PDB file of C-alpha atoms in Angstrom:
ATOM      1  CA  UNK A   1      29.393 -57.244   0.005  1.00 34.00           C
ATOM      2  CA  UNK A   2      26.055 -58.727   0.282  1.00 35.00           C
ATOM      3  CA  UNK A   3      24.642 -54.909  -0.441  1.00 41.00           C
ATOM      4  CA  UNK A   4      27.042 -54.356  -3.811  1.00 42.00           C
ATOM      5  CA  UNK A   5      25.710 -57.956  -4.756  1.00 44.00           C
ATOM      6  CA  UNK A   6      21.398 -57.258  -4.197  1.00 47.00           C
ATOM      7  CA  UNK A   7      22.630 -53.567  -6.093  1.00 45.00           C
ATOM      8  CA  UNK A   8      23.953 -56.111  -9.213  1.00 52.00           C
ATOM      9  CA  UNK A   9      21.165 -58.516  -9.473  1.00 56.00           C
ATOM     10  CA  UNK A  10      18.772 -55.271  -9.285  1.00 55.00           C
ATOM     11  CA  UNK A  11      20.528 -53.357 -11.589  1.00 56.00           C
ATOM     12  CA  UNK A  12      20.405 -57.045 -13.625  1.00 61.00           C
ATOM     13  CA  UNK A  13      17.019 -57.351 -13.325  1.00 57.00           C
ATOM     14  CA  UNK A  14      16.447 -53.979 -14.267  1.00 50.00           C
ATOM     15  CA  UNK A  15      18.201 -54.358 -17.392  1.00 54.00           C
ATOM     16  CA  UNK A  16      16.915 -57.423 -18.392  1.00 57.00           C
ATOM     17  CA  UNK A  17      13.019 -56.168 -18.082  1.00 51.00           C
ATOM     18  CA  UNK A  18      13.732 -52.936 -19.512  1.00 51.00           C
ATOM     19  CA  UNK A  19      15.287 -54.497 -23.053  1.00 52.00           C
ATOM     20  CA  UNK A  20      12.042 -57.131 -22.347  1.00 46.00           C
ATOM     21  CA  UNK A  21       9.907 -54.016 -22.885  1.00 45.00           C
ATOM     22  CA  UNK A  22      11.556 -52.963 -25.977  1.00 47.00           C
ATOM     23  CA  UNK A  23      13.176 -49.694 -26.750  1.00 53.00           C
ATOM     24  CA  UNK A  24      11.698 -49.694 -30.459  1.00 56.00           C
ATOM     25  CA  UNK A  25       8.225 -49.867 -28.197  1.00 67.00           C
ATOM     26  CA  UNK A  26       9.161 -46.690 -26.222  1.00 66.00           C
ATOM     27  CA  UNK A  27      10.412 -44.775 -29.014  1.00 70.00           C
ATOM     28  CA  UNK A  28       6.761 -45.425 -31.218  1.00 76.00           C
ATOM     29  CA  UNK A  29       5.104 -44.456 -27.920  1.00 73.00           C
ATOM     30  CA  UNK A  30       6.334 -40.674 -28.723  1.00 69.00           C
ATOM     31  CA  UNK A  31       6.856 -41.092 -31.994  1.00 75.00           C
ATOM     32  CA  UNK A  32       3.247 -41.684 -31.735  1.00 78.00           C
ATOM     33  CA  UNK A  33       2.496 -38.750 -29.356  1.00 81.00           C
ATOM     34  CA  UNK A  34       1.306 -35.397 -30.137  1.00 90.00           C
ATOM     35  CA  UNK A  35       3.861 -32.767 -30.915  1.00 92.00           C
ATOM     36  CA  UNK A  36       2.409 -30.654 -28.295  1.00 95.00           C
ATOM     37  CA  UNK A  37       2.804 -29.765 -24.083  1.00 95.00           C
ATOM     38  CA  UNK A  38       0.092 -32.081 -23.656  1.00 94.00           C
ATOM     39  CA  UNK A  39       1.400 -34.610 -25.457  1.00 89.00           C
ATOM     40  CA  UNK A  40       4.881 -34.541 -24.450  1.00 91.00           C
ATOM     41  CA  UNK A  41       3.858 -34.666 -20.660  1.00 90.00           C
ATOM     42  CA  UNK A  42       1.827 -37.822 -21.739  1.00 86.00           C
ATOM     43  CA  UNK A  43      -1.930 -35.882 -21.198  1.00 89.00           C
ATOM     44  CA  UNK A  44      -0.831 -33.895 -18.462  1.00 89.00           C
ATOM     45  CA  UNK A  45      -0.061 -30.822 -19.901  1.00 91.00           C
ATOM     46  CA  UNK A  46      -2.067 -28.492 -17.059  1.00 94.00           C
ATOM     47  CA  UNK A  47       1.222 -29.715 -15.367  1.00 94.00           C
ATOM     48  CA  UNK A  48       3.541 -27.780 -16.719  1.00 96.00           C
ATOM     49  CA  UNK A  49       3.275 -24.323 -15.369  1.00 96.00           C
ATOM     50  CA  UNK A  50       3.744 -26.214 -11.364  1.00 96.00           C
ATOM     51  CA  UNK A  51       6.783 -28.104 -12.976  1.00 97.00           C
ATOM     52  CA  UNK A  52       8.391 -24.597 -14.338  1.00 98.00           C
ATOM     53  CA  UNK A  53       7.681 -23.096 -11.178  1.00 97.00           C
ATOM     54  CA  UNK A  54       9.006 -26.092  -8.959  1.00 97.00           C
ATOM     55  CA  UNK A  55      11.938 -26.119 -11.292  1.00 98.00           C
ATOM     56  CA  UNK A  56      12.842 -22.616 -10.960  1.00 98.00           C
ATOM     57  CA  UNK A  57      12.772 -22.278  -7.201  1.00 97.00           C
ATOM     58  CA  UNK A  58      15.547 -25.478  -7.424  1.00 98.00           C
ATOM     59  CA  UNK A  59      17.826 -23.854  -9.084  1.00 98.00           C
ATOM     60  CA  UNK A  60      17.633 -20.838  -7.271  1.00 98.00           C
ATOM     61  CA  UNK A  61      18.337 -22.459  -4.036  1.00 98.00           C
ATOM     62  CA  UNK A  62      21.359 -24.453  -6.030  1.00 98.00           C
ATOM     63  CA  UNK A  63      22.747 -21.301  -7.056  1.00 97.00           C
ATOM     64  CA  UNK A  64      22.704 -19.988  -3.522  1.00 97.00           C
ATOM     65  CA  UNK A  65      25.224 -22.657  -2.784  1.00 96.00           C
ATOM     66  CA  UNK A  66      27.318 -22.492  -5.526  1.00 96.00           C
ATOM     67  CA  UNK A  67      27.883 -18.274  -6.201  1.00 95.00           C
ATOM     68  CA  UNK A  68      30.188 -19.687  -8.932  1.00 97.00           C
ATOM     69  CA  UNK A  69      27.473 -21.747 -10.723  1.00 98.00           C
ATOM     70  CA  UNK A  70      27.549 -20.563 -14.732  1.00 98.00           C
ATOM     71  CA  UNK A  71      25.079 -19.288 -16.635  1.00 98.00           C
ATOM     72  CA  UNK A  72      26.080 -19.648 -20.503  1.00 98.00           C
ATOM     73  CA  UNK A  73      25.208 -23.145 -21.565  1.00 98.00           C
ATOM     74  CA  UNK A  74      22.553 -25.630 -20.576  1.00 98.00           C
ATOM     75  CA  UNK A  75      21.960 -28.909 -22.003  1.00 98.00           C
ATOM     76  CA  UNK A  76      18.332 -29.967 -22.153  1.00 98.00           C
ATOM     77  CA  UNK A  77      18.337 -34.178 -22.116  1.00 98.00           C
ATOM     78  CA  UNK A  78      15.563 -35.478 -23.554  1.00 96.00           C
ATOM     79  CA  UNK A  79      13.881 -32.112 -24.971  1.00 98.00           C
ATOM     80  CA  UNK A  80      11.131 -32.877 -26.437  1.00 96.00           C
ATOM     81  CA  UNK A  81       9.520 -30.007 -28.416  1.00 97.00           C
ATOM     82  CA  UNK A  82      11.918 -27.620 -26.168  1.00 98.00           C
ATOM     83  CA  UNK A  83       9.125 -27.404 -23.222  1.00 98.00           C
ATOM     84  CA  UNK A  84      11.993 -26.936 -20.431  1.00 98.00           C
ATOM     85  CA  UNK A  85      14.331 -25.215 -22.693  1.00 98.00           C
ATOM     86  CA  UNK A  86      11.671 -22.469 -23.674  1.00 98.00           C
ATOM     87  CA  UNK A  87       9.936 -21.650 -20.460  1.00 98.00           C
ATOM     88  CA  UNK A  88      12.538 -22.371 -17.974  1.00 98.00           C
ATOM     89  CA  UNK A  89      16.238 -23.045 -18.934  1.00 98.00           C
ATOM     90  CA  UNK A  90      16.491 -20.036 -21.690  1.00 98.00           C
ATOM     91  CA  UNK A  91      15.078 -17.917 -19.054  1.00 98.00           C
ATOM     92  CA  UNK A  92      18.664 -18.152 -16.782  1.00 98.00           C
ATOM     93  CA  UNK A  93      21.488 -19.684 -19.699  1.00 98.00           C
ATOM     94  CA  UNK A  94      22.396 -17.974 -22.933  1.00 98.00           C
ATOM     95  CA  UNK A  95      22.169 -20.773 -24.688  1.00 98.00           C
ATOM     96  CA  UNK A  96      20.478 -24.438 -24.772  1.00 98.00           C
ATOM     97  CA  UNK A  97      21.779 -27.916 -26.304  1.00 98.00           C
ATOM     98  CA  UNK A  98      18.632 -30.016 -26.475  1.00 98.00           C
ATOM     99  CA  UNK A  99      19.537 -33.540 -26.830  1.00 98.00           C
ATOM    100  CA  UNK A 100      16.296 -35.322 -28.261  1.00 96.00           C
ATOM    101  CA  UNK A 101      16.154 -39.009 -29.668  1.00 93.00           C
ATOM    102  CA  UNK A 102      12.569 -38.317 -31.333  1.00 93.00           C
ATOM    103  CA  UNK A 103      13.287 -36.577 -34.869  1.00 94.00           C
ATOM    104  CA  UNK A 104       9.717 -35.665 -35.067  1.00 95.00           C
ATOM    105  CA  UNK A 105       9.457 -34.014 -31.832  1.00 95.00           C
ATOM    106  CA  UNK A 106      12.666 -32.000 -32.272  1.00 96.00           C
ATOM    107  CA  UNK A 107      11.499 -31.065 -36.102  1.00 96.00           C
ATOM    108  CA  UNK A 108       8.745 -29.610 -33.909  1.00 97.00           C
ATOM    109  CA  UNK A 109      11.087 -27.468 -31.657  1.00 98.00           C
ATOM    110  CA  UNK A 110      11.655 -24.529 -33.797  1.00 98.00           C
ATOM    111  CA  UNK A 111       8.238 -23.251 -33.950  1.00 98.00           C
ATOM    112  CA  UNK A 112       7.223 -24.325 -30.559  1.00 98.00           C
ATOM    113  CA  UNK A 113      10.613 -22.168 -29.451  1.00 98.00           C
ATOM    114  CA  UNK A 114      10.188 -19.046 -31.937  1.00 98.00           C
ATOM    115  CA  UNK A 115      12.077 -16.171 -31.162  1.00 97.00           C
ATOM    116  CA  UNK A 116      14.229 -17.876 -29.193  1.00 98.00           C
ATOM    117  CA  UNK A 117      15.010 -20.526 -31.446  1.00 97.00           C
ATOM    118  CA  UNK A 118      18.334 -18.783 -32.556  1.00 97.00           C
ATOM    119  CA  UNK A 119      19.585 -19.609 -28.618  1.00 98.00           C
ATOM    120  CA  UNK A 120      19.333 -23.695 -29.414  1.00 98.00           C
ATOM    121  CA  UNK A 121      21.311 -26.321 -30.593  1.00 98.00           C
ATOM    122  CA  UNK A 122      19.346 -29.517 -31.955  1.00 98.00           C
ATOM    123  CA  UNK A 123      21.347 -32.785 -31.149  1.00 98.00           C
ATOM    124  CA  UNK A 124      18.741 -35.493 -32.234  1.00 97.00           C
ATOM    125  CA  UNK A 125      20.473 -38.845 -30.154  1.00 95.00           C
ATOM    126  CA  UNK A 126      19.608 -41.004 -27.503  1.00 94.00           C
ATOM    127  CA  UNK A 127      21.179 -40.473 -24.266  1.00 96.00           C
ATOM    128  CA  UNK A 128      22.663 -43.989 -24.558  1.00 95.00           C
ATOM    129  CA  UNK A 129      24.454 -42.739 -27.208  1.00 96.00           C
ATOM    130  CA  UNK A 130      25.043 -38.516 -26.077  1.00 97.00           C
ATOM    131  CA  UNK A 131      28.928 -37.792 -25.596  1.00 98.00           C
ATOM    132  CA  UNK A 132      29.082 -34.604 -25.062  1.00 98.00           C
ATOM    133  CA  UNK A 133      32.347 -32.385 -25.302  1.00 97.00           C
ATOM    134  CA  UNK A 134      34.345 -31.701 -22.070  1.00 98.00           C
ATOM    135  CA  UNK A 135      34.128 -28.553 -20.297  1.00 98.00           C
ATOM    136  CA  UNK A 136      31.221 -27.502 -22.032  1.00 98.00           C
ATOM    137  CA  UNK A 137      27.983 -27.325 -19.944  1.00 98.00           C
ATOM    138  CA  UNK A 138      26.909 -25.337 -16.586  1.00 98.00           C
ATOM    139  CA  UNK A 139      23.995 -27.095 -16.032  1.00 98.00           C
ATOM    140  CA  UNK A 140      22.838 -30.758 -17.516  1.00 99.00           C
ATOM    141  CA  UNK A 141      19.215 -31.004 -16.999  1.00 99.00           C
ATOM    142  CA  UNK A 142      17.770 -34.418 -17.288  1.00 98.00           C
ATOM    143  CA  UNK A 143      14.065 -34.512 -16.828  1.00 98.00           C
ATOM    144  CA  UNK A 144      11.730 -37.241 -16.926  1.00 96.00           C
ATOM    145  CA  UNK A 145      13.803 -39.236 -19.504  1.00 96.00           C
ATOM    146  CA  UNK A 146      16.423 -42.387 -17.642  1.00 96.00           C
ATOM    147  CA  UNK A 147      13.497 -44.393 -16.880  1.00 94.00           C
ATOM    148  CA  UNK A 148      13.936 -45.328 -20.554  1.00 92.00           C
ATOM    149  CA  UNK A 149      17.619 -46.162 -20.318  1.00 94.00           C
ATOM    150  CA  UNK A 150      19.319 -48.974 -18.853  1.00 92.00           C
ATOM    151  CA  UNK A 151      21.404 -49.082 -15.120  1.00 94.00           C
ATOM    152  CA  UNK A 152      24.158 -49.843 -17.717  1.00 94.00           C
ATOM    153  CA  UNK A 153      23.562 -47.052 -20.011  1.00 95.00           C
ATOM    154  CA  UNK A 154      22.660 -44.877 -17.298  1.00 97.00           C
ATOM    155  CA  UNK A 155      25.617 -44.597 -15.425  1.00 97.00           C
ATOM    156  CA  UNK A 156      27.781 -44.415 -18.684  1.00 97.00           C
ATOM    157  CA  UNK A 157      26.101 -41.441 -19.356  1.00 98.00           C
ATOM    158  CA  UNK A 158      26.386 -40.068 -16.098  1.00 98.00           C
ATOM    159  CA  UNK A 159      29.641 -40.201 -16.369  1.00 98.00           C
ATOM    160  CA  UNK A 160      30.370 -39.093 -19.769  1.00 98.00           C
ATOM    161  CA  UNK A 161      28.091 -36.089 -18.834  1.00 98.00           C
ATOM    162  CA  UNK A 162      30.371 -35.805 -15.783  1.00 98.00           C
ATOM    163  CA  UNK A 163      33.603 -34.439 -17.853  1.00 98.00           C
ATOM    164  CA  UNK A 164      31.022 -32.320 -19.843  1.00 98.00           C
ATOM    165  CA  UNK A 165      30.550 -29.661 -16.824  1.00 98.00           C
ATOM    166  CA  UNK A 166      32.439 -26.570 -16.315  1.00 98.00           C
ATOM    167  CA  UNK A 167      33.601 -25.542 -13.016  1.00 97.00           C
ATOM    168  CA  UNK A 168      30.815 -25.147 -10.480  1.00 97.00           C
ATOM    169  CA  UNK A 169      28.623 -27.106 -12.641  1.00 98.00           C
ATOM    170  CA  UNK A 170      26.041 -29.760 -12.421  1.00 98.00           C
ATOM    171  CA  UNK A 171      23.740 -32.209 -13.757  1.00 98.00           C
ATOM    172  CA  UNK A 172      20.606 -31.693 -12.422  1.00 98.00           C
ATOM    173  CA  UNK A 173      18.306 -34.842 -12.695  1.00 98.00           C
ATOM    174  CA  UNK A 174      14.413 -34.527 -11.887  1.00 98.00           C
ATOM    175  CA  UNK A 175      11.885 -37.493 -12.012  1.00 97.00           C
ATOM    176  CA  UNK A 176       9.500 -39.472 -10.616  1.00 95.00           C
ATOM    177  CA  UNK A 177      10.718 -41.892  -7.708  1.00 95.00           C
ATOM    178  CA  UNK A 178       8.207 -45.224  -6.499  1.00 91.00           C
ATOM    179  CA  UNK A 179       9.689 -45.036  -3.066  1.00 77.00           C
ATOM    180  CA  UNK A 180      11.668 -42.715  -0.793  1.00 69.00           C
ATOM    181  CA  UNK A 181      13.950 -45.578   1.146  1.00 60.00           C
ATOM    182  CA  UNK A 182      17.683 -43.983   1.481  1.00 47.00           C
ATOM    183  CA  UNK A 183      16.540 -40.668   1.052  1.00 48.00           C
ATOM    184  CA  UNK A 184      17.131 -39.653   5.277  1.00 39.00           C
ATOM    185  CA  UNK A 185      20.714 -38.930   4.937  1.00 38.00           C
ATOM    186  CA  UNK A 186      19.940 -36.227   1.637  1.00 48.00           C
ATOM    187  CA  UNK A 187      22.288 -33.253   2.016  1.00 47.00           C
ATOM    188  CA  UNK A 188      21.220 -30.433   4.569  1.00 44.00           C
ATOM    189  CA  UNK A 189      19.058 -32.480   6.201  1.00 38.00           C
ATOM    190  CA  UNK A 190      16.321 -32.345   3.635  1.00 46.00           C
ATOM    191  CA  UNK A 191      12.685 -33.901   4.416  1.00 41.00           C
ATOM    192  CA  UNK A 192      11.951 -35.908   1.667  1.00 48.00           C
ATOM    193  CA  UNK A 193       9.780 -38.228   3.212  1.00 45.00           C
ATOM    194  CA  UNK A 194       7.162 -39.618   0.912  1.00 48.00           C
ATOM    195  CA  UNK A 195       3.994 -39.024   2.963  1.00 43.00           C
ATOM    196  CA  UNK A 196       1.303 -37.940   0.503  1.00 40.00           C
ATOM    197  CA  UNK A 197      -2.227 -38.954  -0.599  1.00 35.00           C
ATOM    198  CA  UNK A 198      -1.630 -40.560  -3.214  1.00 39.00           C
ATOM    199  CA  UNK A 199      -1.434 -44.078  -2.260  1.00 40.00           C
ATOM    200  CA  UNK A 200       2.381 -44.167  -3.012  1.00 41.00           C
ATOM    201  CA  UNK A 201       3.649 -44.001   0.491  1.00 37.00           C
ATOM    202  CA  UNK A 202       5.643 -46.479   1.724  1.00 38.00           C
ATOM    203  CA  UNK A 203       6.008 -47.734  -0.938  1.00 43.00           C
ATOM    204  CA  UNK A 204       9.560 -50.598  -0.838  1.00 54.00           C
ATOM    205  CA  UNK A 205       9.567 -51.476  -4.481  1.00 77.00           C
ATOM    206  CA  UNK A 206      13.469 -51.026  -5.741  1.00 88.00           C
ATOM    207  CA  UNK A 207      11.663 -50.114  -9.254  1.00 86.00           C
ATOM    208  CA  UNK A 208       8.335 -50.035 -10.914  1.00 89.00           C
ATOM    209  CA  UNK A 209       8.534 -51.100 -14.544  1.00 85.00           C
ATOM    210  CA  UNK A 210       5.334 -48.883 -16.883  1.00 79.00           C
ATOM    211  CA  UNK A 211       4.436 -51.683 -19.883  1.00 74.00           C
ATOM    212  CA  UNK A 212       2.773 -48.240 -21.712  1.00 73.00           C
ATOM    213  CA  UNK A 213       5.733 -46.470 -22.517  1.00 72.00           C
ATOM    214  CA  UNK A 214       8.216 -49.318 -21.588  1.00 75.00           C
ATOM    215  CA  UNK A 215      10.087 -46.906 -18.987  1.00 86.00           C
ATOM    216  CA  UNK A 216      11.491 -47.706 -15.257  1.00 90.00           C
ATOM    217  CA  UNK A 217      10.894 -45.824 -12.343  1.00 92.00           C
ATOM    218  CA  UNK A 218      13.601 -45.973  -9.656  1.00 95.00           C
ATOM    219  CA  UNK A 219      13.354 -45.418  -6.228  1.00 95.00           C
ATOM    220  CA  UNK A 220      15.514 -42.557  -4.030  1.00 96.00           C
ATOM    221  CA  UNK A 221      18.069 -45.355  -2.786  1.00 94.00           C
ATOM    222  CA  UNK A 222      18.543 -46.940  -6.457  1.00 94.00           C
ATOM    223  CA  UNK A 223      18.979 -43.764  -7.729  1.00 97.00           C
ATOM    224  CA  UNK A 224      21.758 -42.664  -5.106  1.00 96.00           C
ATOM    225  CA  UNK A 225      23.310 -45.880  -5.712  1.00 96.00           C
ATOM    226  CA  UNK A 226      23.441 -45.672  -9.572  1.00 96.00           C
ATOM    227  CA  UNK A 227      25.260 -42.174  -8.722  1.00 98.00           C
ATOM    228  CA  UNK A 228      27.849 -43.532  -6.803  1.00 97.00           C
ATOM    229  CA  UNK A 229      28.664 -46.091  -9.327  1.00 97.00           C
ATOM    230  CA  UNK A 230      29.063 -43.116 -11.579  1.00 98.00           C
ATOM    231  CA  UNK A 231      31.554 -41.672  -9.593  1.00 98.00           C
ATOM    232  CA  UNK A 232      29.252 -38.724  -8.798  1.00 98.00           C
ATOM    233  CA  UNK A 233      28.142 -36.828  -5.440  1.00 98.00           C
ATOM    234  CA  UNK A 234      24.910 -35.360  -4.700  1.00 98.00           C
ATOM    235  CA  UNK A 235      25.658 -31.876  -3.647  1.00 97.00           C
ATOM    236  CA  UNK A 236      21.421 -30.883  -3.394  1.00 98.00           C
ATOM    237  CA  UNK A 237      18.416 -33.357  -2.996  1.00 97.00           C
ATOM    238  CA  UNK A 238      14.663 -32.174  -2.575  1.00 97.00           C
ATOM    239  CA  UNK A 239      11.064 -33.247  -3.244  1.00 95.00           C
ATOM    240  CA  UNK A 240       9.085 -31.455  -5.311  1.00 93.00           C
ATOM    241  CA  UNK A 241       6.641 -29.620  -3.379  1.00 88.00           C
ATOM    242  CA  UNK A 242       3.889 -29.016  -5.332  1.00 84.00           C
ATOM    243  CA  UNK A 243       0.918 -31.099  -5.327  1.00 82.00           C
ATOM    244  CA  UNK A 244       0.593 -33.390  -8.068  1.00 85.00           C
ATOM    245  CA  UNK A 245      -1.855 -35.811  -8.986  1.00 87.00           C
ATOM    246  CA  UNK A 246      -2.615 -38.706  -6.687  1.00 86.00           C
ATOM    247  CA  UNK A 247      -1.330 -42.010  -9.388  1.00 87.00           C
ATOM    248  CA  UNK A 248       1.899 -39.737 -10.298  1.00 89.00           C
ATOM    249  CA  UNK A 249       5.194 -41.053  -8.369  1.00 92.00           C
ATOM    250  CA  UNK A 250       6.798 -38.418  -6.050  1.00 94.00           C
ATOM    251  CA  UNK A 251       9.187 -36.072  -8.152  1.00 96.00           C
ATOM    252  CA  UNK A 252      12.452 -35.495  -6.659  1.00 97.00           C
ATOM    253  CA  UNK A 253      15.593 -33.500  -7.786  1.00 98.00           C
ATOM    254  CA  UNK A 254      18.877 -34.464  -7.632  1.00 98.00           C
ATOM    255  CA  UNK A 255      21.843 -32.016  -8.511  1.00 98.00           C
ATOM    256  CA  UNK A 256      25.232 -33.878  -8.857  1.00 98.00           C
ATOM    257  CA  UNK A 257      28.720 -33.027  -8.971  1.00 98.00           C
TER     258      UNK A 257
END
């Protein structure tokens, strides 16, 4: 009892500092930001071809253990200008939903996609407010976007995303983590220890709250236990392997059923 109760008063405070911050604040941050790779991965845009490539080897590894995993329809959560859907989603689905609460970066999409721009759906929403249709998706990717949602709104989408998936399928979530507590019992035995150079090690906070773009990031045990109040399982966990810069978080992956 005494752990569901310090979960609550997190999730709480959580909550309380993220709405503190101001969603109208977070959505004039990229409002405000460039149309571009570089300005959609806020200045780290030499980033991108690592994150493709990280992203890639994931999913090939998920479909390994799940031969019946789908691949007609992806949903792309928080799109962008169609970064992920372009160079790494539209290269394994048929087709792409990006979900995108920034009109001016998804008025952007269609050039940025070209050719493949007939393969895409534009959904311009919020993830607070996405409700997708059941049985629809057979992979959800969600990519460096809940840090701007609430634990509330979080694991209301999670759910609603849960009835979205067709058999075998999955939302994958990938983001940034400030600490790797909980993240020993990961499925296969996984190391995800958070040993690295760049000063983020061992590091206990629950959640680190960025005042620039008025997001949250979570750490691996929050996370796991935001998914199990979402009624959801994590079938795959990993670290990202590839080196990033020292004063970025460790990026983990989470695929859940």
């Amino acid at each position: 009892m005494a752990r569901k109760q310090q979960v609550c008063d997190l999730a709480d405070k959580v909550d309380r500092d993220l709405k503190l911050s101001g969603f109208p604040k977070a959505y004039d941050y990229w409002e405000a930001s460039p149309s571009t790779i570089e300005g959609v991965l806020g200045g780290y845009g030499e980033l991108s071809p690592i994150d493709i490539a990280g992203s890639t080897k994931f999913l090939a590894e998920l479909k390994s253990l799940r031969p019946g995993l789908g691949c007609e329809r992806a949903a792309d959560c928080g799109a962008g200008i169609g970064r992920i859907t372009r160079d790494f989603l539209l290269q394994h689905f048929d087709a792409v939903d990006m979900v995108e609460q920034s009109p001016k970066l998804l008025e952007a999409a269609p050039r940025f996609l070209g050719p493949l721009r007939d393969c895409v759906e534009y959904i311009c929403m919020g993830l607070q407010d996405f409700c997708p249709p059941a049985d629809t998706y057979d992979v959800i990717w969600v990519q460096w976007v809940v840090g701007h949602l609430t634990d509330v709104d979080f694991v209301k989408f999670l759910r609603r995303c849960r009835q979205a998936l067709r058999p075998h399928g999955v939302l994958v979530l990938k983001d940034n983590c400030c600490s790797c507590d909980g993240s020993a019992d990961a499925p296969d035995g996984t190391d995800n220890s958070c040993e690295d150079s760049g000063g983020n090690a061992g590091a206990s906070s629950a959640f680190v709250l960025d005042s620039d773009d008025s997001s949250v990031a979570r750490s691996v045990a929050y996370f796991r236990s935001l998914f199990k109040h979402a009624d959801m399982d994590v079938v795959l966990q990993r670290r990202e392997a590839s080196i990033f810069p020292e004063e970025i978080f460790p990026v983990f992956y989470f695929a859940l059923e």
